Short mmCIF file of C-alpha atoms in Angstrom, two decimals:
data_model
loop_
_atom_site.label_atom_id
_atom_site.label_comp_id
_atom_site.label_asym_id
_atom_site.label_seq_id
_atom_site.Cartn_x
_atom_site.Cartn_y
_atom_site.Cartn_z
CA MET A 1 -0.03 -0.10 -0.06
CA THR A 2 3.25 2.35 0.71
CA ASP A 3 4.77 1.65 -2.06
CA ASP A 4 1.63 2.59 -4.12
CA ILE A 5 1.18 5.36 -2.52
CA VAL A 6 4.84 6.61 -3.14
CA ARG A 7 4.64 5.68 -6.78
CA SER A 8 1.81 7.88 -7.19
CA LEU A 9 3.14 10.86 -5.61
CA GLN A 10 6.35 10.33 -7.58
CA GLU A 11 4.01 10.09 -10.77
CA LEU A 12 2.20 13.25 -9.62
CA ARG A 13 5.29 15.10 -9.13
CA SER A 14 6.80 14.15 -12.28
CA TYR A 15 3.47 15.55 -14.25
CA ALA A 16 3.50 18.87 -12.09
CA LEU A 17 6.72 19.54 -12.78
CA GLY A 18 6.15 18.93 -16.33
CA LEU A 19 3.35 21.23 -16.54
CA GLN A 20 5.29 23.75 -14.70
CA GLY A 21 8.00 23.80 -17.47
CA ILE A 22 5.60 23.94 -20.06
CA LEU A 23 3.69 27.04 -18.54
CA SER A 24 7.26 28.65 -18.03
CA GLU A 25 7.78 27.97 -21.90
CA ALA A 26 4.40 29.59 -22.38
CA GLN A 27 5.09 32.53 -20.06
CA ALA A 28 8.17 33.41 -21.98
CA SER A 29 6.73 32.84 -25.19
CA MET A 30 4.26 35.89 -24.23
CA PRO A 31 4.51 38.76 -26.46
CA GLU A 32 5.45 42.54 -25.21
CA GLN A 33 2.33 43.34 -26.68
CA VAL A 34 -0.56 42.48 -29.06
CA VAL A 35 -2.77 45.12 -30.67
CA ALA A 36 -6.29 44.39 -32.36
CA THR A 37 -9.35 46.33 -32.98
CA ASP A 38 -13.16 45.26 -33.32
CA ALA A 39 -15.10 44.57 -36.06
CA THR A 40 -15.49 48.14 -37.23
CA GLY A 41 -12.28 49.27 -36.38
CA ALA A 42 -13.51 51.93 -34.12
CA VAL A 43 -11.91 50.56 -31.08
CA GLN A 44 -8.02 49.81 -30.98
CA VAL A 45 -6.65 47.60 -27.82
CA VAL A 46 -2.91 47.02 -26.93
CA LEU A 47 -2.98 44.62 -24.64
CA GLY A 48 0.45 44.38 -22.28
CA SER A 49 2.98 41.42 -21.39
CA ASP A 50 0.44 40.63 -18.53
CA GLY A 51 -2.59 40.46 -20.81
CA SER A 52 -4.33 43.26 -19.62
CA PRO A 53 -5.04 46.03 -21.77
CA GLU A 54 -2.39 48.83 -21.65
CA SER A 55 -4.43 51.47 -23.93
CA ILE A 56 -7.80 51.38 -25.38
CA ALA A 57 -8.30 54.20 -28.14
CA VAL A 58 -11.44 55.12 -29.74
CA GLU A 59 -11.59 56.42 -33.45
CA PRO A 60 -12.58 60.57 -33.81
CA GLY A 61 -15.06 59.42 -36.04
CA TRP A 62 -16.38 56.24 -34.18
CA ARG A 63 -20.26 57.38 -34.08
CA ARG A 64 -20.13 57.25 -37.85
CA ARG A 65 -19.33 53.31 -37.34
CA LEU A 66 -21.30 52.37 -33.88
CA ALA A 67 -24.44 53.84 -31.68
CA ALA A 68 -23.55 54.85 -28.42
CA GLU A 69 -24.82 51.92 -26.16
CA GLN A 70 -22.49 49.77 -28.67
CA LEU A 71 -19.24 51.15 -27.76
CA THR A 72 -18.82 49.16 -24.49
CA ALA A 73 -19.18 45.95 -26.22
CA ALA A 74 -16.68 46.83 -28.87
CA VAL A 75 -14.55 47.54 -26.33
CA LEU A 76 -14.76 43.91 -25.33
CA GLU A 77 -14.53 42.74 -28.81
CA ALA A 78 -11.17 44.19 -29.34
CA CYS A 79 -9.59 43.15 -26.17
CA GLU A 80 -10.89 39.76 -26.78
CA ALA A 81 -9.52 39.85 -30.28
CA ALA A 82 -5.94 40.63 -29.13
CA ALA A 83 -6.26 37.95 -26.52
CA VAL A 84 -7.13 35.60 -28.81
CA GLU A 85 -3.81 36.93 -31.22
CA ARG A 86 -1.77 36.81 -28.04
CA MET A 87 -2.56 33.09 -27.49
CA ALA A 88 -2.37 32.44 -31.07
CA ALA A 89 1.13 33.94 -30.59
CA VAL A 90 2.43 31.94 -27.55
CA SER A 91 0.86 28.38 -29.80
CA GLU A 92 3.25 28.92 -32.47
CA ALA A 93 6.41 29.46 -30.26
CA LEU A 94 5.72 26.28 -28.26
CA PRO A 95 6.74 23.08 -29.79
CA ASP A 96 3.83 20.60 -31.15
CA ASP A 97 4.66 18.22 -29.23
CA ALA A 98 5.61 20.03 -26.03
CA ALA A 99 2.82 18.80 -23.86
CA ASP A 100 3.06 15.22 -25.13
CA GLN A 101 6.68 14.70 -23.97
CA ARG A 102 6.09 16.46 -20.64
CA ALA A 103 2.55 16.37 -19.30
CA ASP A 104 0.69 13.10 -20.84
CA GLN A 105 3.57 10.89 -19.73
CA PRO A 106 3.65 11.57 -16.13
CA GLY A 107 5.89 8.67 -15.39
CA GLU A 108 9.02 9.80 -16.85
CA PRO A 109 10.79 12.30 -14.65
CA PRO A 110 11.71 16.02 -16.19
CA ALA A 111 14.94 17.14 -17.69
CA GLU A 112 17.52 17.68 -15.88
CA THR A 113 19.29 20.23 -17.56
CA ALA A 114 16.64 23.41 -16.15
CA ASP A 115 14.71 23.57 -12.81
CA PRO A 116 10.97 23.72 -13.86
CA LEU A 117 10.69 25.02 -10.75
CA PRO A 118 10.36 29.18 -10.26
CA ALA A 119 13.22 30.63 -7.82
CA ALA A 120 10.44 31.25 -5.17
CA MET A 121 8.95 27.76 -5.04
CA ARG A 122 12.97 26.19 -5.41
CA ASP A 123 13.54 27.91 -2.36
CA GLN A 124 10.30 26.70 -0.44
CA VAL A 125 11.16 23.30 -1.42
CA ASP A 126 14.73 23.47 -0.11
CA ARG A 127 13.58 24.71 3.18
CA ALA A 128 10.75 22.55 3.51
CA ARG A 129 11.23 19.65 5.66
CA PRO A 130 10.25 15.87 4.87
CA ARG A 131 7.04 14.87 6.40
CA PRO A 132 5.76 10.91 7.98
CA LEU A 133 4.24 9.82 4.14
CA ASP A 134 0.70 9.02 6.13
CA GLU A 135 0.44 12.82 7.54
CA LEU A 136 1.16 13.87 3.98
CA VAL A 137 -1.27 11.84 2.00
CA GLU A 138 -4.10 12.73 4.43
CA ASP A 139 -2.98 16.55 4.30
CA VAL A 140 -3.30 16.40 -0.01
CA LEU A 141 -6.44 14.43 0.23
CA ARG A 142 -7.87 17.17 2.66
CA ALA A 143 -6.42 19.80 0.39
CA ALA A 144 -7.95 18.24 -2.64
CA ASP A 145 -11.52 18.68 -1.11
CA ASN A 146 -11.06 22.21 -0.88
CA ILE A 147 -9.40 22.48 -3.96
CA ASP A 148 -12.25 25.48 -5.15
CA GLU A 149 -11.49 27.58 -1.94
CA TYR A 150 -7.61 27.36 -3.00
CA ALA A 151 -8.33 28.28 -6.75
CA ALA A 152 -10.44 31.62 -5.03
CA LEU A 153 -7.75 32.90 -3.21
CA SER A 154 -5.04 32.33 -6.05
CA PRO A 155 -3.44 35.72 -7.95
CA ILE A 156 -4.81 33.95 -11.04
CA ALA A 157 -8.09 34.75 -9.62
CA ALA A 158 -7.64 38.38 -8.86
CA THR A 159 -9.70 41.43 -10.34
CA GLY A 160 -9.16 44.85 -10.12
CA THR A 161 -11.76 48.05 -10.80
CA GLY A 162 -11.04 51.09 -11.71
CA THR A 163 -13.00 54.76 -13.18
CA ASP A 164 -12.01 57.69 -14.88
CA ALA A 165 -12.39 60.89 -12.88
CA SER A 166 -16.03 61.62 -13.87
CA GLY A 167 -16.66 57.94 -12.41
CA GLN A 168 -18.44 57.60 -15.67
CA ILE A 169 -16.48 54.33 -17.30
CA VAL A 170 -15.84 51.84 -15.07
CA VAL A 171 -13.75 49.06 -16.25
CA THR A 172 -12.77 45.67 -14.61
CA VAL A 173 -9.46 43.58 -15.54
CA SER A 174 -7.81 40.41 -14.65
CA ALA A 175 -5.00 38.59 -15.61
CA ALA A 176 -7.10 37.13 -18.16
CA GLY A 177 -7.55 40.79 -19.38
CA LEU A 178 -10.73 42.71 -19.64
CA LEU A 179 -13.65 41.56 -18.10
CA SER A 180 -16.35 44.39 -18.25
CA CYS A 181 -16.24 47.97 -19.90
CA GLU A 182 -19.45 50.09 -18.19
CA ALA A 183 -20.55 53.40 -19.20
CA GLU A 184 -24.06 55.19 -19.55
CA PRO A 185 -25.12 55.53 -23.62
CA TYR A 186 -26.19 59.27 -23.17
CA TRP A 187 -22.96 60.14 -21.74
CA LEU A 188 -20.78 58.20 -24.35
CA GLU A 189 -23.27 59.93 -26.75
CA THR A 190 -21.26 63.24 -25.81
CA GLN A 191 -18.08 62.33 -25.70
CA GLY A 192 -15.65 62.93 -28.46
CA GLY A 193 -12.52 60.13 -29.68
CA ALA A 194 -9.90 62.23 -27.56
CA ASP A 195 -12.29 62.43 -24.86
CA LEU A 196 -13.01 59.10 -24.64
CA ILE A 197 -9.28 57.92 -24.54
CA ALA A 198 -8.54 60.36 -21.87
CA ALA A 199 -11.24 58.68 -19.79
CA LEU A 200 -10.52 55.04 -20.74
CA THR A 201 -6.55 55.28 -20.28
CA SER A 202 -7.36 57.12 -17.13
CA ALA A 203 -10.17 54.07 -15.91
CA VAL A 204 -7.71 51.63 -17.54
CA ALA A 205 -4.66 52.56 -15.31
CA ALA A 206 -6.63 52.54 -12.45
CA ALA A 207 -8.17 49.04 -12.81
CA ARG A 208 -4.33 47.82 -13.51
CA ALA A 209 -2.98 49.55 -10.26
CA ASP A 210 -5.99 47.83 -8.20
CA LEU A 211 -5.32 44.50 -9.86
CA ALA A 212 -1.72 44.99 -9.19
CA ASP A 213 -2.41 45.71 -5.39
CA ALA A 214 -4.81 42.71 -5.17
CA SER A 215 -2.32 40.37 -7.08
CA ARG A 216 0.25 41.07 -4.43
CA GLN A 217 -2.38 40.60 -1.34
CA ALA A 218 -2.89 37.03 -2.96
CA ALA A 219 0.84 35.94 -3.99
CA GLY A 220 1.75 35.63 -0.55
CA PRO A 221 2.92 31.78 0.25
CA SER A 222 -0.18 29.49 0.54
CA GLU A 223 -0.96 26.85 2.55
CA LEU A 224 -1.17 25.01 -0.87
CA ASP A 225 2.61 26.12 -1.98
CA GLN A 226 3.64 24.70 1.42
CA LEU A 227 2.27 21.48 0.89
CA PHE A 228 3.82 21.08 -2.50
CA ALA A 229 6.89 22.24 -1.42
CA GLU A 230 6.56 19.55 1.44
CA THR A 231 5.33 16.80 -0.98
CA LEU A 232 8.53 17.28 -3.50
CA ALA A 233 11.01 17.34 -0.26
CA THR A 234 9.58 13.60 1.00
CA LEU A 235 9.82 12.48 -2.54
CA ASN A 236 13.28 13.64 -2.84
CA ASP A 237 13.90 11.82 0.58
CA LEU A 238 12.90 8.83 -0.34
CA GLN A 239 14.67 8.49 -3.48
CA ARG A 240 17.39 9.53 -1.68
CA SER A 241 17.25 7.10 1.01
CA ALA A 242 16.38 4.25 -1.88
CA GLN A 243 18.91 5.18 -4.36
CA SER A 244 21.47 4.76 -0.64
CA ALA A 245 19.96 1.51 0.30
CA LYS A 246 20.62 0.38 -3.34
CA ASP A 247 23.89 1.72 -3.51
CA GLN A 248 24.96 -0.29 -0.21
CA THR A 249 24.03 -3.62 -1.59
#
């Protein structure tokens, strides 16, 4: 029974490290900027390397292409188009068989030439102490039961909201990009392109700052990070013990 548990945890470790390697490559492949427009070309969005909008521009003659009540939807459409282009760039940069080689074969250990763990996680693993296997398995199973709660506390789930100086435009962003853009059509009808660019720029900047604050609050070492580090430390210790016993025979 214990051997089966150890084997399962070792496969989980290899699988997790393989996925981490793929995610690290994907992050490195993210373009610095992506530019896209809505279908009418009236709204142009620039996404930064973090996936959230750096700027939103509106053509001076936007009213000839869009009704006031359509403008916020056009902003979202442009952001979605930019997000699709961003992910397409990442897909092109990654080898076609990357996932097959490292994620679909959990029994194979990751390559030793590069550490797939981020530096902060590697430090946490190096500091973690091995634990009794039965206690570790119990905590892993408990964490699996509460995975939704852990996901809600992740920096990935963080959002930021901002408005322009007048409070007329409200935008919400996350690591996935622009989540919402709201403004009253009657107010939009009175705004020219330059006015809207200034208002959107201000609202997006405020939302990005709010997102950065929310992400920092959620980015500290979590209970799940610690459990993952202890699992790797325990498995490393078991491997060293097994290798030592093998060398003595």
